[in-house]
């Protein structure tokens, strides 16, 4: 699958296999500079579906969905954080920090153990083990 995405100029972001109600879904999230189009998703789906059928590594029936990671893209892997560097993010923590559990600011730095963001005029360092959710902030401006 990776060579196919590279051939199409796309970046793999994530994949998940989930059960919702009585249906199984294999979701593949892709991205590219300038954003993913419906045509990109359709092309990947059309070309990858026969490959998945041939490999048959998922025994149960499922529905294949290919899409962009969306507006509220979760940050999970190093390349997600690199993508988000300098952008507005939303962080939720397991416990309150300064009386709050939800923060929005600009991602300024990250490593394996911490995330640093600018909240207003202040830099805030949060240990990654304290973070319950971190994603790009939804921006409707």
mmCIF file of N, CA and C in Angstrom:
data_model
loop_
_atom_site.group_PDB
_atom_site.id
_atom_site.type_symbol
_atom_site.label_atom_id
_atom_site.label_comp_id
_atom_site.label_asym_id
_atom_site.label_seq_id
_atom_site.Cartn_x
_atom_site.Cartn_y
_atom_site.Cartn_z
ATOM 1 N N UNK A 1 0.819 -1.190 0.000
ATOM 2 C CA UNK A 1 0.000 0.000 0.000
ATOM 3 C C UNK A 1 0.866 1.257 0.000
ATOM 4 N N UNK A 2 1.970 1.253 0.745
ATOM 5 C CA UNK A 2 2.814 2.439 0.814
ATOM 6 C C UNK A 2 3.365 2.854 -0.548
ATOM 7 N N UNK A 3 3.835 1.907 -1.373
ATOM 8 C CA UNK A 3 4.294 2.324 -2.707
ATOM 9 C C UNK A 3 3.176 2.961 -3.537
ATOM 10 N N UNK A 4 1.958 2.460 -3.410
ATOM 11 C CA UNK A 4 0.830 3.030 -4.135
ATOM 12 C C UNK A 4 0.593 4.474 -3.699
ATOM 13 N N UNK A 5 0.588 4.718 -2.399
ATOM 14 C CA UNK A 5 0.365 6.072 -1.895
ATOM 15 C C UNK A 5 1.475 7.005 -2.361
ATOM 16 N N UNK A 6 2.717 6.529 -2.307
ATOM 17 C CA UNK A 6 3.839 7.348 -2.769
ATOM 18 C C UNK A 6 3.702 7.666 -4.255
ATOM 19 N N UNK A 7 3.286 6.669 -5.032
ATOM 20 C CA UNK A 7 3.086 6.866 -6.473
ATOM 21 C C UNK A 7 2.051 7.951 -6.742
ATOM 22 N N UNK A 8 1.039 8.033 -5.903
ATOM 23 C CA UNK A 8 -0.033 9.011 -6.066
ATOM 24 C C UNK A 8 0.275 10.343 -5.374
ATOM 25 N N UNK A 9 1.452 10.448 -4.740
ATOM 26 C CA UNK A 9 1.832 11.681 -4.057
ATOM 27 C C UNK A 9 1.103 11.885 -2.752
ATOM 28 N N UNK A 10 0.699 10.796 -2.120
ATOM 29 C CA UNK A 10 -0.074 10.865 -0.887
ATOM 30 C C UNK A 10 0.747 10.383 0.307
ATOM 31 N N UNK A 11 0.363 10.835 1.472
ATOM 32 C CA UNK A 11 1.041 10.476 2.714
ATOM 33 C C UNK A 11 0.085 9.636 3.557
ATOM 34 N N UNK A 12 0.514 8.445 4.016
ATOM 35 C CA UNK A 12 -0.338 7.675 4.927
ATOM 36 C C UNK A 12 -0.349 8.354 6.290
ATOM 37 N N UNK A 13 -1.525 8.543 6.854
ATOM 38 C CA UNK A 13 -1.649 9.202 8.156
ATOM 39 C C UNK A 13 -1.996 8.189 9.231
ATOM 40 N N UNK A 14 -2.982 7.345 8.967
ATOM 41 C CA UNK A 14 -3.427 6.394 9.979
ATOM 42 C C UNK A 14 -4.311 5.349 9.316
ATOM 43 N N UNK A 15 -4.538 4.275 10.033
ATOM 44 C CA UNK A 15 -5.493 3.245 9.616
ATOM 45 C C UNK A 15 -6.098 2.668 10.882
ATOM 46 N N UNK A 16 -7.354 2.296 10.800
ATOM 47 C CA UNK A 16 -8.012 1.676 11.944
ATOM 48 C C UNK A 16 -9.051 0.685 11.463
ATOM 49 N N UNK A 17 -9.227 -0.350 12.251
ATOM 50 C CA UNK A 17 -10.266 -1.341 11.998
ATOM 51 C C UNK A 17 -11.193 -1.291 13.197
ATOM 52 N N UNK A 18 -12.438 -0.878 12.974
ATOM 53 C CA UNK A 18 -13.383 -0.684 14.079
ATOM 54 C C UNK A 18 -14.719 -1.337 13.766
ATOM 55 N N UNK A 19 -15.406 -1.693 14.825
ATOM 56 C CA UNK A 19 -16.756 -2.221 14.700
ATOM 57 C C UNK A 19 -17.719 -1.145 15.183
ATOM 58 N N UNK A 20 -18.708 -0.836 14.357
ATOM 59 C CA UNK A 20 -19.749 0.127 14.710
ATOM 60 C C UNK A 20 -21.080 -0.531 14.431
ATOM 61 N N UNK A 21 -21.825 -0.781 15.489
ATOM 62 C CA UNK A 21 -23.080 -1.517 15.337
ATOM 63 C C UNK A 21 -22.767 -2.918 14.860
ATOM 64 N N UNK A 22 -23.374 -3.320 13.776
ATOM 65 C CA UNK A 22 -23.151 -4.666 13.251
ATOM 66 C C UNK A 22 -22.150 -4.679 12.093
ATOM 67 N N UNK A 23 -21.521 -3.523 11.802
ATOM 68 C CA UNK A 23 -20.614 -3.408 10.656
ATOM 69 C C UNK A 23 -19.161 -3.226 11.108
ATOM 70 N N UNK A 24 -18.245 -3.798 10.347
ATOM 71 C CA UNK A 24 -16.817 -3.563 10.530
ATOM 72 C C UNK A 24 -16.348 -2.569 9.481
ATOM 73 N N UNK A 25 -15.449 -1.675 9.875
ATOM 74 C CA UNK A 25 -14.914 -0.671 8.965
ATOM 75 C C UNK A 25 -13.394 -0.696 9.002
ATOM 76 N N UNK A 26 -12.785 -0.713 7.831
ATOM 77 C CA UNK A 26 -11.358 -0.484 7.697
ATOM 78 C C UNK A 26 -11.232 0.930 7.160
ATOM 79 N N UNK A 27 -10.689 1.819 7.992
ATOM 80 C CA UNK A 27 -10.559 3.220 7.606
ATOM 81 C C UNK A 27 -9.087 3.536 7.383
ATOM 82 N N UNK A 28 -8.818 4.095 6.234
ATOM 83 C CA UNK A 28 -7.469 4.504 5.880
ATOM 84 C C UNK A 28 -7.490 6.013 5.687
ATOM 85 N N UNK A 29 -6.608 6.705 6.419
ATOM 86 C CA UNK A 29 -6.551 8.158 6.351
ATOM 87 C C UNK A 29 -5.296 8.568 5.590
ATOM 88 N N UNK A 30 -5.478 9.446 4.618
ATOM 89 C CA UNK A 30 -4.392 9.901 3.757
ATOM 90 C C UNK A 30 -4.339 11.428 3.756
ATOM 91 N N UNK A 31 -3.192 11.955 3.356
ATOM 92 C CA UNK A 31 -3.052 13.404 3.269
ATOM 93 C C UNK A 31 -2.072 13.725 2.145
ATOM 94 N N UNK A 32 -2.007 14.993 1.786
ATOM 95 C CA UNK A 32 -1.005 15.501 0.851
ATOM 96 C C UNK A 32 -0.948 17.008 1.013
ATOM 97 N N UNK A 33 0.142 17.573 0.535
ATOM 98 C CA UNK A 33 0.295 19.021 0.584
ATOM 99 C C UNK A 33 -0.871 19.653 -0.159
ATOM 100 N N UNK A 34 -1.541 20.597 0.474
ATOM 101 C CA UNK A 34 -2.683 21.254 -0.147
ATOM 102 C C UNK A 34 -4.011 20.574 0.129
ATOM 103 N N UNK A 35 -3.971 19.390 0.752
ATOM 104 C CA UNK A 35 -5.204 18.699 1.126
ATOM 105 C C UNK A 35 -5.617 17.612 0.152
ATOM 106 N N UNK A 36 -6.391 16.698 0.659
ATOM 107 C CA UNK A 36 -6.867 15.537 -0.094
ATOM 108 C C UNK A 36 -8.200 15.873 -0.754
ATOM 109 N N UNK A 37 -8.388 15.403 -1.973
ATOM 110 C CA UNK A 37 -9.663 15.593 -2.677
ATOM 111 C C UNK A 37 -10.460 14.295 -2.650
ATOM 112 N N UNK A 38 -11.706 14.386 -2.979
ATOM 113 C CA UNK A 38 -12.552 13.190 -3.080
ATOM 114 C C UNK A 38 -12.003 12.257 -4.160
ATOM 115 N N UNK A 39 -11.429 12.831 -5.217
ATOM 116 C CA UNK A 39 -10.829 12.017 -6.279
ATOM 117 C C UNK A 39 -9.634 11.216 -5.766
ATOM 118 N N UNK A 40 -8.833 11.814 -4.868
ATOM 119 C CA UNK A 40 -7.717 11.083 -4.257
ATOM 120 C C UNK A 40 -8.233 9.880 -3.484
ATOM 121 N N UNK A 41 -9.258 10.101 -2.675
ATOM 122 C CA UNK A 41 -9.830 9.022 -1.859
ATOM 123 C C UNK A 41 -10.403 7.921 -2.748
ATOM 124 N N UNK A 42 -11.098 8.329 -3.786
ATOM 125 C CA UNK A 42 -11.697 7.363 -4.708
ATOM 126 C C UNK A 42 -10.623 6.532 -5.413
ATOM 127 N N UNK A 43 -9.552 7.179 -5.852
ATOM 128 C CA UNK A 43 -8.469 6.480 -6.543
ATOM 129 C C UNK A 43 -7.791 5.459 -5.625
ATOM 130 N N UNK A 44 -7.509 5.859 -4.394
ATOM 131 C CA UNK A 44 -6.886 4.935 -3.446
ATOM 132 C C UNK A 44 -7.819 3.765 -3.169
ATOM 133 N N UNK A 45 -9.068 4.045 -2.919
ATOM 134 C CA UNK A 45 -10.043 2.987 -2.639
ATOM 135 C C UNK A 45 -10.142 2.016 -3.810
ATOM 136 N N UNK A 46 -10.254 2.543 -5.018
ATOM 137 C CA UNK A 46 -10.393 1.714 -6.219
ATOM 138 C C UNK A 46 -9.175 0.826 -6.425
ATOM 139 N N UNK A 47 -7.991 1.364 -6.147
ATOM 140 C CA UNK A 47 -6.763 0.604 -6.402
ATOM 141 C C UNK A 47 -6.369 -0.313 -5.256
ATOM 142 N N UNK A 48 -6.743 0.056 -4.045
ATOM 143 C CA UNK A 48 -6.318 -0.764 -2.906
ATOM 144 C C UNK A 48 -7.290 -1.907 -2.611
ATOM 145 N N UNK A 49 -8.542 -1.742 -2.971
ATOM 146 C CA UNK A 49 -9.555 -2.767 -2.685
ATOM 147 C C UNK A 49 -9.164 -4.140 -3.237
ATOM 148 N N UNK A 50 -8.740 -4.246 -4.503
ATOM 149 C CA UNK A 50 -8.330 -5.566 -5.016
ATOM 150 C C UNK A 50 -7.106 -6.130 -4.283
ATOM 151 N N UNK A 51 -6.189 -5.249 -3.871
ATOM 152 C CA UNK A 51 -5.016 -5.705 -3.122
ATOM 153 C C UNK A 51 -5.422 -6.320 -1.785
ATOM 154 N N UNK A 52 -6.351 -5.677 -1.106
ATOM 155 C CA UNK A 52 -6.831 -6.177 0.185
ATOM 156 C C UNK A 52 -7.570 -7.505 0.005
ATOM 157 N N UNK A 53 -8.380 -7.591 -1.055
ATOM 158 C CA UNK A 53 -9.092 -8.843 -1.329
ATOM 159 C C UNK A 53 -8.122 -9.984 -1.603
ATOM 160 N N UNK A 54 -7.065 -9.696 -2.336
ATOM 161 C CA UNK A 54 -6.074 -10.724 -2.671
ATOM 162 C C UNK A 54 -5.333 -11.205 -1.422
ATOM 163 N N UNK A 55 -4.934 -10.273 -0.557
ATOM 164 C CA UNK A 55 -4.218 -10.630 0.671
ATOM 165 C C UNK A 55 -5.136 -11.313 1.676
ATOM 166 N N UNK A 56 -6.391 -10.865 1.748
ATOM 167 C CA UNK A 56 -7.410 -11.439 2.638
ATOM 168 C C UNK A 56 -6.906 -11.606 4.073
ATOM 169 N N UNK A 57 -6.265 -10.558 4.597
ATOM 170 C CA UNK A 57 -5.749 -10.645 5.955
ATOM 171 C C UNK A 57 -6.791 -10.324 7.025
ATOM 172 N N UNK A 58 -7.954 -9.859 6.607
ATOM 173 C CA UNK A 58 -9.057 -9.622 7.543
ATOM 174 C C UNK A 58 -10.128 -10.650 7.230
ATOM 175 N N UNK A 59 -10.376 -11.544 8.182
ATOM 176 C CA UNK A 59 -11.305 -12.646 7.946
ATOM 177 C C UNK A 59 -12.766 -12.239 7.882
ATOM 178 N N UNK A 60 -13.129 -11.220 8.643
ATOM 179 C CA UNK A 60 -14.521 -10.798 8.701
ATOM 180 C C UNK A 60 -14.836 -9.809 7.578
ATOM 181 N N UNK A 61 -16.102 -9.766 7.144
ATOM 182 C CA UNK A 61 -16.491 -8.760 6.144
ATOM 183 C C UNK A 61 -16.328 -7.346 6.728
ATOM 184 N N UNK A 62 -15.971 -6.399 5.877
ATOM 185 C CA UNK A 62 -15.787 -5.027 6.328
ATOM 186 C C UNK A 62 -16.070 -4.066 5.177
ATOM 187 N N UNK A 63 -16.243 -2.816 5.549
ATOM 188 C CA UNK A 63 -16.442 -1.739 4.588
ATOM 189 C C UNK A 63 -15.161 -0.909 4.576
ATOM 190 N N UNK A 64 -14.588 -0.697 3.393
ATOM 191 C CA UNK A 64 -13.375 0.107 3.245
ATOM 192 C C UNK A 64 -13.762 1.571 3.090
ATOM 193 N N UNK A 65 -13.145 2.417 3.904
ATOM 194 C CA UNK A 65 -13.329 3.864 3.791
ATOM 195 C C UNK A 65 -11.960 4.515 3.690
ATOM 196 N N UNK A 66 -11.791 5.391 2.724
ATOM 197 C CA UNK A 66 -10.552 6.151 2.563
ATOM 198 C C UNK A 66 -10.920 7.624 2.673
ATOM 199 N N UNK A 67 -10.214 8.348 3.543
ATOM 200 C CA UNK A 67 -10.538 9.766 3.713
ATOM 201 C C UNK A 67 -9.333 10.538 4.218
ATOM 202 N N UNK A 68 -9.507 11.845 4.295
ATOM 203 C CA UNK A 68 -8.495 12.700 4.907
ATOM 204 C C UNK A 68 -8.621 12.537 6.421
ATOM 205 N N UNK A 69 -7.612 12.961 7.178
ATOM 206 C CA UNK A 69 -7.716 12.845 8.631
ATOM 207 C C UNK A 69 -8.732 13.805 9.244
ATOM 208 N N UNK A 70 -9.235 14.745 8.472
ATOM 209 C CA UNK A 70 -10.286 15.636 8.953
ATOM 210 C C UNK A 70 -9.760 16.883 9.643
ATOM 211 N N UNK A 71 -10.690 17.736 10.010
ATOM 212 C CA UNK A 71 -10.340 19.010 10.627
ATOM 213 C C UNK A 71 -9.684 18.838 11.990
ATOM 214 N N UNK A 72 -10.205 17.973 12.804
ATOM 215 C CA UNK A 72 -9.680 17.771 14.152
ATOM 216 C C UNK A 72 -8.685 16.633 14.195
ATOM 217 N N UNK A 73 -7.728 16.652 13.297
ATOM 218 C CA UNK A 73 -6.735 15.583 13.147
ATOM 219 C C UNK A 73 -6.024 15.298 14.470
ATOM 220 N N UNK A 74 -6.105 14.047 14.938
ATOM 221 C CA UNK A 74 -5.416 13.643 16.158
ATOM 222 C C UNK A 74 -3.931 13.524 15.877
ATOM 223 N N UNK A 75 -3.143 13.884 16.865
ATOM 224 C CA UNK A 75 -1.693 13.809 16.741
ATOM 225 C C UNK A 75 -1.229 12.557 17.469
ATOM 226 N N UNK A 76 -0.675 11.615 16.717
ATOM 227 C CA UNK A 76 -0.264 10.342 17.299
ATOM 228 C C UNK A 76 1.195 10.023 17.028
ATOM 229 N N UNK A 77 1.626 10.237 15.816
ATOM 230 C CA UNK A 77 2.966 9.829 15.391
ATOM 231 C C UNK A 77 3.860 11.060 15.224
ATOM 232 N N UNK A 78 5.182 10.841 15.198
ATOM 233 C CA UNK A 78 6.082 11.998 15.046
ATOM 234 C C UNK A 78 5.743 12.885 13.840
ATOM 235 N N UNK A 79 5.376 12.280 12.695
ATOM 236 C CA UNK A 79 5.070 13.128 11.530
ATOM 237 C C UNK A 79 3.793 13.947 11.733
ATOM 238 N N UNK A 80 2.871 13.476 12.590
ATOM 239 C CA UNK A 80 1.679 14.271 12.912
ATOM 240 C C UNK A 80 2.085 15.535 13.667
ATOM 241 N N UNK A 81 3.021 15.379 14.610
ATOM 242 C CA UNK A 81 3.490 16.524 15.384
ATOM 243 C C UNK A 81 4.300 17.476 14.510
ATOM 244 N N UNK A 82 5.102 16.928 13.602
ATOM 245 C CA UNK A 82 5.855 17.780 12.678
ATOM 246 C C UNK A 82 4.894 18.601 11.822
ATOM 247 N N UNK A 83 3.835 17.962 11.343
ATOM 248 C CA UNK A 83 2.818 18.640 10.538
ATOM 249 C C UNK A 83 2.165 19.771 11.341
ATOM 250 N N UNK A 84 1.938 19.521 12.633
ATOM 251 C CA UNK A 84 1.207 20.474 13.468
ATOM 252 C C UNK A 84 2.088 21.582 14.038
ATOM 253 N N UNK A 85 3.403 21.449 13.919
ATOM 254 C CA UNK A 85 4.311 22.457 14.463
ATOM 255 C C UNK A 85 3.940 23.840 13.931
ATOM 256 N N UNK A 86 3.753 24.792 14.844
ATOM 257 C CA UNK A 86 3.391 26.158 14.454
ATOM 258 C C UNK A 86 1.906 26.360 14.232
ATOM 259 N N UNK A 87 1.133 25.296 14.364
ATOM 260 C CA UNK A 87 -0.322 25.393 14.174
ATOM 261 C C UNK A 87 -1.030 25.356 15.531
ATOM 262 N N UNK A 88 -2.296 25.754 15.497
ATOM 263 C CA UNK A 88 -3.087 25.742 16.721
ATOM 264 C C UNK A 88 -3.545 24.319 17.032
ATOM 265 N N UNK A 89 -3.348 23.915 18.285
ATOM 266 C CA UNK A 89 -3.744 22.586 18.738
ATOM 267 C C UNK A 89 -4.653 22.690 19.959
ATOM 268 N N UNK A 90 -5.359 21.610 20.198
ATOM 269 C CA UNK A 90 -6.200 21.483 21.387
ATOM 270 C C UNK A 90 -5.650 20.321 22.195
ATOM 271 N N UNK A 91 -5.461 20.542 23.480
ATOM 272 C CA UNK A 91 -4.951 19.512 24.379
ATOM 273 C C UNK A 91 -5.927 19.358 25.541
ATOM 274 N N UNK A 92 -6.258 18.101 25.838
ATOM 275 C CA UNK A 92 -7.041 17.783 27.035
ATOM 276 C C UNK A 92 -6.191 16.882 27.921
ATOM 277 N N UNK A 93 -6.230 17.148 29.212
ATOM 278 C CA UNK A 93 -5.404 16.388 30.148
ATOM 279 C C UNK A 93 -6.274 15.546 31.076
ATOM 280 N N UNK A 94 -5.642 14.506 31.627
ATOM 281 C CA UNK A 94 -6.354 13.625 32.556
ATOM 282 C C UNK A 94 -6.668 14.330 33.872
ATOM 283 N N UNK A 95 -5.746 15.181 34.310
ATOM 284 C CA UNK A 95 -5.965 15.904 35.570
ATOM 285 C C UNK A 95 -5.842 17.399 35.299
ATOM 286 N N UNK A 96 -6.415 18.170 36.175
ATOM 287 C CA UNK A 96 -6.394 19.623 36.008
ATOM 288 C C UNK A 96 -4.973 20.164 36.200
ATOM 289 N N UNK A 97 -4.629 21.118 35.363
ATOM 290 C CA UNK A 97 -3.372 21.854 35.475
ATOM 291 C C UNK A 97 -3.771 23.312 35.616
ATOM 292 N N UNK A 98 -3.464 23.897 36.773
ATOM 293 C CA UNK A 98 -3.869 25.282 37.019
ATOM 294 C C UNK A 98 -5.375 25.449 36.989
ATOM 295 N N UNK A 99 -6.100 24.401 37.398
ATOM 296 C CA UNK A 99 -7.558 24.464 37.465
ATOM 297 C C UNK A 99 -8.267 24.160 36.152
ATOM 298 N N UNK A 100 -7.504 23.816 35.101
ATOM 299 C CA UNK A 100 -8.111 23.531 33.791
ATOM 300 C C UNK A 100 -7.650 22.178 33.264
ATOM 301 N N UNK A 101 -8.489 21.578 32.441
ATOM 302 C CA UNK A 101 -8.142 20.316 31.791
ATOM 303 C C UNK A 101 -8.143 20.422 30.268
ATOM 304 N N UNK A 102 -8.438 21.596 29.734
ATOM 305 C CA UNK A 102 -8.502 21.796 28.293
ATOM 306 C C UNK A 102 -7.743 23.071 27.932
ATOM 307 N N UNK A 103 -6.864 22.964 26.921
ATOM 308 C CA UNK A 103 -6.012 24.082 26.529
ATOM 309 C C UNK A 103 -5.957 24.176 25.011
ATOM 310 N N UNK A 104 -5.903 25.391 24.506
ATOM 311 C CA UNK A 104 -5.735 25.631 23.084
ATOM 312 C C UNK A 104 -4.578 26.603 22.923
ATOM 313 N N UNK A 105 -3.666 26.271 22.006
ATOM 314 C CA UNK A 105 -2.520 27.139 21.771
ATOM 315 C C UNK A 105 -1.741 26.671 20.559
ATOM 316 N N UNK A 106 -0.612 27.292 20.334
ATOM 317 C CA UNK A 106 0.243 26.991 19.183
ATOM 318 C C UNK A 106 1.311 25.975 19.613
ATOM 319 N N UNK A 107 1.414 24.883 18.869
ATOM 320 C CA UNK A 107 2.445 23.883 19.145
ATOM 321 C C UNK A 107 3.800 24.482 18.779
ATOM 322 N N UNK A 108 4.674 24.606 19.780
ATOM 323 C CA UNK A 108 5.991 25.199 19.533
ATOM 324 C C UNK A 108 7.116 24.177 19.581
ATOM 325 N N UNK A 109 6.937 23.075 20.314
ATOM 326 C CA UNK A 109 7.974 22.048 20.399
ATOM 327 C C UNK A 109 7.352 20.752 20.901
ATOM 328 N N UNK A 110 8.072 19.656 20.652
ATOM 329 C CA UNK A 110 7.625 18.353 21.128
ATOM 330 C C UNK A 110 8.808 17.401 21.129
ATOM 331 N N UNK A 111 8.711 16.392 21.965
ATOM 332 C CA UNK A 111 9.643 15.272 21.923
ATOM 333 C C UNK A 111 8.875 14.036 22.386
ATOM 334 N N UNK A 112 9.570 12.968 22.654
ATOM 335 C CA UNK A 112 8.896 11.725 23.037
ATOM 336 C C UNK A 112 8.142 11.829 24.358
ATOM 337 N N UNK A 113 8.542 12.754 25.213
ATOM 338 C CA UNK A 113 7.959 12.829 26.550
ATOM 339 C C UNK A 113 7.119 14.071 26.829
ATOM 340 N N UNK A 114 7.308 15.132 26.046
ATOM 341 C CA UNK A 114 6.614 16.386 26.342
ATOM 342 C C UNK A 114 6.102 17.081 25.086
ATOM 343 N N UNK A 115 5.159 17.985 25.324
ATOM 344 C CA UNK A 115 4.624 18.872 24.295
ATOM 345 C C UNK A 115 4.693 20.282 24.857
ATOM 346 N N UNK A 116 5.195 21.212 24.058
ATOM 347 C CA UNK A 116 5.237 22.613 24.474
ATOM 348 C C UNK A 116 4.338 23.410 23.545
ATOM 349 N N UNK A 117 3.495 24.230 24.154
ATOM 350 C CA UNK A 117 2.589 25.056 23.364
ATOM 351 C C UNK A 117 2.556 26.460 23.940
ATOM 352 N N UNK A 118 2.291 27.425 23.061
ATOM 353 C CA UNK A 118 2.138 28.810 23.494
ATOM 354 C C UNK A 118 0.652 29.060 23.690
ATOM 355 N N UNK A 119 0.302 29.364 24.930
ATOM 356 C CA UNK A 119 -1.082 29.675 25.280
ATOM 357 C C UNK A 119 -1.102 31.152 25.660
ATOM 358 N N UNK A 120 -1.652 31.965 24.785
ATOM 359 C CA UNK A 120 -1.584 33.414 24.998
ATOM 360 C C UNK A 120 -0.141 33.853 24.890
ATOM 361 N N UNK A 121 0.368 34.450 25.936
ATOM 362 C CA UNK A 121 1.764 34.916 25.954
ATOM 363 C C UNK A 121 2.686 33.948 26.690
ATOM 364 N N UNK A 122 2.149 32.862 27.215
ATOM 365 C CA UNK A 122 2.946 31.939 28.024
ATOM 366 C C UNK A 122 3.250 30.639 27.298
ATOM 367 N N UNK A 123 4.429 30.079 27.570
ATOM 368 C CA UNK A 123 4.799 28.749 27.095
ATOM 369 C C UNK A 123 4.337 27.743 28.135
ATOM 370 N N UNK A 124 3.748 26.681 27.681
ATOM 371 C CA UNK A 124 3.245 25.655 28.589
ATOM 372 C C UNK A 124 3.839 24.310 28.175
ATOM 373 N N UNK A 125 4.482 23.627 29.107
ATOM 374 C CA UNK A 125 5.069 22.318 28.870
ATOM 375 C C UNK A 125 4.180 21.279 29.542
ATOM 376 N N UNK A 126 3.723 20.303 28.768
ATOM 377 C CA UNK A 126 2.843 19.253 29.300
ATOM 378 C C UNK A 126 3.496 17.904 29.016
ATOM 379 N N UNK A 127 3.564 17.079 30.044
ATOM 380 C CA UNK A 127 4.086 15.728 29.879
ATOM 381 C C UNK A 127 3.073 14.919 29.081
ATOM 382 N N UNK A 128 3.557 14.182 28.083
ATOM 383 C CA UNK A 128 2.645 13.448 27.189
ATOM 384 C C UNK A 128 1.813 12.420 27.938
ATOM 385 N N UNK A 129 2.341 11.861 29.019
ATOM 386 C CA UNK A 129 1.566 10.879 29.790
ATOM 387 C C UNK A 129 0.357 11.517 30.475
ATOM 388 N N UNK A 130 0.340 12.835 30.599
ATOM 389 C CA UNK A 130 -0.793 13.555 31.195
ATOM 390 C C UNK A 130 -1.875 13.887 30.169
ATOM 391 N N UNK A 131 -1.595 13.684 28.887
ATOM 392 C CA UNK A 131 -2.495 14.112 27.817
ATOM 393 C C UNK A 131 -3.478 13.001 27.456
ATOM 394 N N UNK A 132 -4.759 13.314 27.547
ATOM 395 C CA UNK A 132 -5.797 12.344 27.153
ATOM 396 C C UNK A 132 -6.165 12.500 25.678
ATOM 397 N N UNK A 133 -6.023 13.720 25.131
ATOM 398 C CA UNK A 133 -6.338 13.986 23.732
ATOM 399 C C UNK A 133 -5.482 15.148 23.260
ATOM 400 N N UNK A 134 -4.909 14.991 22.063
ATOM 401 C CA UNK A 134 -4.193 16.106 21.442
ATOM 402 C C UNK A 134 -4.517 16.055 19.949
ATOM 403 N N UNK A 135 -4.971 17.182 19.416
ATOM 404 C CA UNK A 135 -5.363 17.244 18.013
ATOM 405 C C UNK A 135 -5.236 18.660 17.509
ATOM 406 N N UNK A 136 -5.301 18.784 16.176
ATOM 407 C CA UNK A 136 -5.365 20.128 15.596
ATOM 408 C C UNK A 136 -6.644 20.787 16.079
ATOM 409 N N UNK A 137 -6.565 22.040 16.392
ATOM 410 C CA UNK A 137 -7.754 22.761 16.838
ATOM 411 C C UNK A 137 -8.689 22.977 15.672
ATOM 412 N N UNK A 138 -9.968 22.893 15.923
ATOM 413 C CA UNK A 138 -10.961 23.177 14.902
ATOM 414 C C UNK A 138 -11.024 24.674 14.709
ATOM 415 N N UNK A 139 -10.806 25.113 13.483
ATOM 416 C CA UNK A 139 -10.751 26.538 13.169
ATOM 417 C C UNK A 139 -11.811 26.836 12.113
ATOM 418 N N UNK A 140 -12.825 27.613 12.499
ATOM 419 C CA UNK A 140 -13.914 27.919 11.581
ATOM 420 C C UNK A 140 -13.850 29.354 11.081
ATOM 421 N N UNK A 141 -12.693 29.995 11.245
ATOM 422 C CA UNK A 141 -12.541 31.387 10.749
ATOM 423 C C UNK A 141 -12.383 31.425 9.270
#
